[in-house]
XYZ file of C-alpha atoms in Angstrom:
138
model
C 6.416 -5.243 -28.776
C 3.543 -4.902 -26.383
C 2.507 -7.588 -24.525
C -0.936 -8.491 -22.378
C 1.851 -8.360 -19.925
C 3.372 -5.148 -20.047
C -0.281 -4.143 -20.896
C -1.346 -5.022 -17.332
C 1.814 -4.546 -16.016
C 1.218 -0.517 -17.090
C -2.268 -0.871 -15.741
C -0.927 -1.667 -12.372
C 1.380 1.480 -11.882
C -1.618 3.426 -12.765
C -4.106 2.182 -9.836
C -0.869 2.216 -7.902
C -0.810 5.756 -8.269
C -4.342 6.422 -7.667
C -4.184 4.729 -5.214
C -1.213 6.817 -3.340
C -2.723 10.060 -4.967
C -6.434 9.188 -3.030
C -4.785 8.148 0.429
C -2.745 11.621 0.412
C -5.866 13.685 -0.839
C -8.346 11.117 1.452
C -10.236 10.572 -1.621
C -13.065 8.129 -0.270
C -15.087 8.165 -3.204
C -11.558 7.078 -5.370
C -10.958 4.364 -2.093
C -13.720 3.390 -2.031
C -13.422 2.500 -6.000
C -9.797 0.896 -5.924
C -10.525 -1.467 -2.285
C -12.057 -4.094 -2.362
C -15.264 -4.691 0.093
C -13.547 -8.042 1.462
C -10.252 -6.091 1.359
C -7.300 -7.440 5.230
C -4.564 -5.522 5.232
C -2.017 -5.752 8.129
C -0.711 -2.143 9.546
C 2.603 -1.795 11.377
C 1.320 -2.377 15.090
C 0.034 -6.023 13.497
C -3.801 -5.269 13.635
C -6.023 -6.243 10.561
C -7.741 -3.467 9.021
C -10.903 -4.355 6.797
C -11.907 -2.029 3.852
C -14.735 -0.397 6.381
C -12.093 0.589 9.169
C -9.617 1.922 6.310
C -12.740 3.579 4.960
C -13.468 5.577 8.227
C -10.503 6.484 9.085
C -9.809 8.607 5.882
C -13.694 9.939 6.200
C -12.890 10.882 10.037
C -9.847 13.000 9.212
C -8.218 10.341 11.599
C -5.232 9.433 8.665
C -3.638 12.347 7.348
C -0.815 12.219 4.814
C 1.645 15.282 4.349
C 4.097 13.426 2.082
C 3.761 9.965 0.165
C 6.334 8.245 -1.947
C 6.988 4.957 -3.636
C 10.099 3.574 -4.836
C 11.366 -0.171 -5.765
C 8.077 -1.168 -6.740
C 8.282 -4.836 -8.357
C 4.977 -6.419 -9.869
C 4.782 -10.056 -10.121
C 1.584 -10.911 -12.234
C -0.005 -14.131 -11.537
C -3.886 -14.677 -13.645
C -5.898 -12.279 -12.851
C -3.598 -11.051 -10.067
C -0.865 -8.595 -9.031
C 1.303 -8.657 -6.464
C 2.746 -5.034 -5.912
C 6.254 -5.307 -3.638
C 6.980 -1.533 -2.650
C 8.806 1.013 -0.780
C 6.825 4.070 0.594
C 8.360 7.139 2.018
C 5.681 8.617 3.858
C 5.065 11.558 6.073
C 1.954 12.450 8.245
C -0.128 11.172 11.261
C -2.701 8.425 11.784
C -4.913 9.248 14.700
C -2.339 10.089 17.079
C 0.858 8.584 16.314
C 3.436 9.872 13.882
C 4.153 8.379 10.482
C 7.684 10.013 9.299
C 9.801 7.087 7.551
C 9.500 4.127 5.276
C 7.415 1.162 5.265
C 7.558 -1.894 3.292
C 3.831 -2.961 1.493
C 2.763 -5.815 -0.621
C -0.181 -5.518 -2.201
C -2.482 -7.745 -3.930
C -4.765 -6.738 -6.612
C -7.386 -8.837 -8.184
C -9.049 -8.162 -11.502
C -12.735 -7.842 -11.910
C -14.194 -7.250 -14.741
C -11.587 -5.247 -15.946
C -11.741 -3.259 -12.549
C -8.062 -3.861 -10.389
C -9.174 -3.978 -6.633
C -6.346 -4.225 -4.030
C -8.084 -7.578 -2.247
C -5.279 -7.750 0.680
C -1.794 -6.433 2.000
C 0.554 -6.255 4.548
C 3.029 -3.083 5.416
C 6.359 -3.035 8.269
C 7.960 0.278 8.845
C 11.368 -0.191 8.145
C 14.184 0.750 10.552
C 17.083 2.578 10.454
C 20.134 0.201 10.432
C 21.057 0.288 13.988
C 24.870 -0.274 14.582
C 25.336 -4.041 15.574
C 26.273 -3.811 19.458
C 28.939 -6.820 19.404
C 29.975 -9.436 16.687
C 30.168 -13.200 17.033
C 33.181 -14.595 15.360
C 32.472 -18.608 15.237
């Protein structure tokens, strides 16, 4: 049985894709389509990013992307919302430092007319487990 649900639901792993698809091939024009113009998003060094900076970054050449891949996505639809939990492998540089691992991103996408915009997010790289140096026993 299809559902508005699963209806949107498929809807969102499309622009999820396009969206991964345009950041590897710094499509601006398709960017520039899925972000919206009041778009935060939160990096891994903490610093807010508007949809402007993002923008020029990708124009500049400054964020290039070698290797992108998601996995564990979960999609919790709330209205006219999504909120997009994922796991990105991702390989390449941005300006001068290295991105070669995995980062944890939530997304959240806003329908408008129709049209899903990613309005704000949030990525952490995600460490390798690092042995545990001593363990308390209380």
């Amino acid at each position: 049985m299809i559902t508005t649900e699963s209806v949107e639901n498929d809807a969102i792993i499309k622009v999820e894709k396009e969206l991964l698809n345009a950041m590897k091939n710094c499509d601006v024009k398709k960017l520039d389509e899925l972000l919206h113009e009041k778009l935060f998003f939160n990096i891994p060094n903490g610093q807010t990013i508007t949809k402007a900076m993002d923008m020029a970054t990708y124009s500049s050449g400054n964020m290039r992307i070698d290797k992108i891949k998601s996995s564990k996505q979960k999609i919790n639809l709330i209205g006219d919302n999504a909120i997009v939990s994922v796991i990105i492998d991702m390989k390449g540089t941005y300006y001068d430092y290295s991105l070669d691992g995995k980062y944890k991103i939530i997304r959240i996408w806003k329908s408008f007319n129709n049209e899903w915009k990613v309005i704000a997010g949030s990525s952490i790289e995600i460490k390798k487990k690092q042995p545990t140096p001593y363990k308390i026993n209380c």
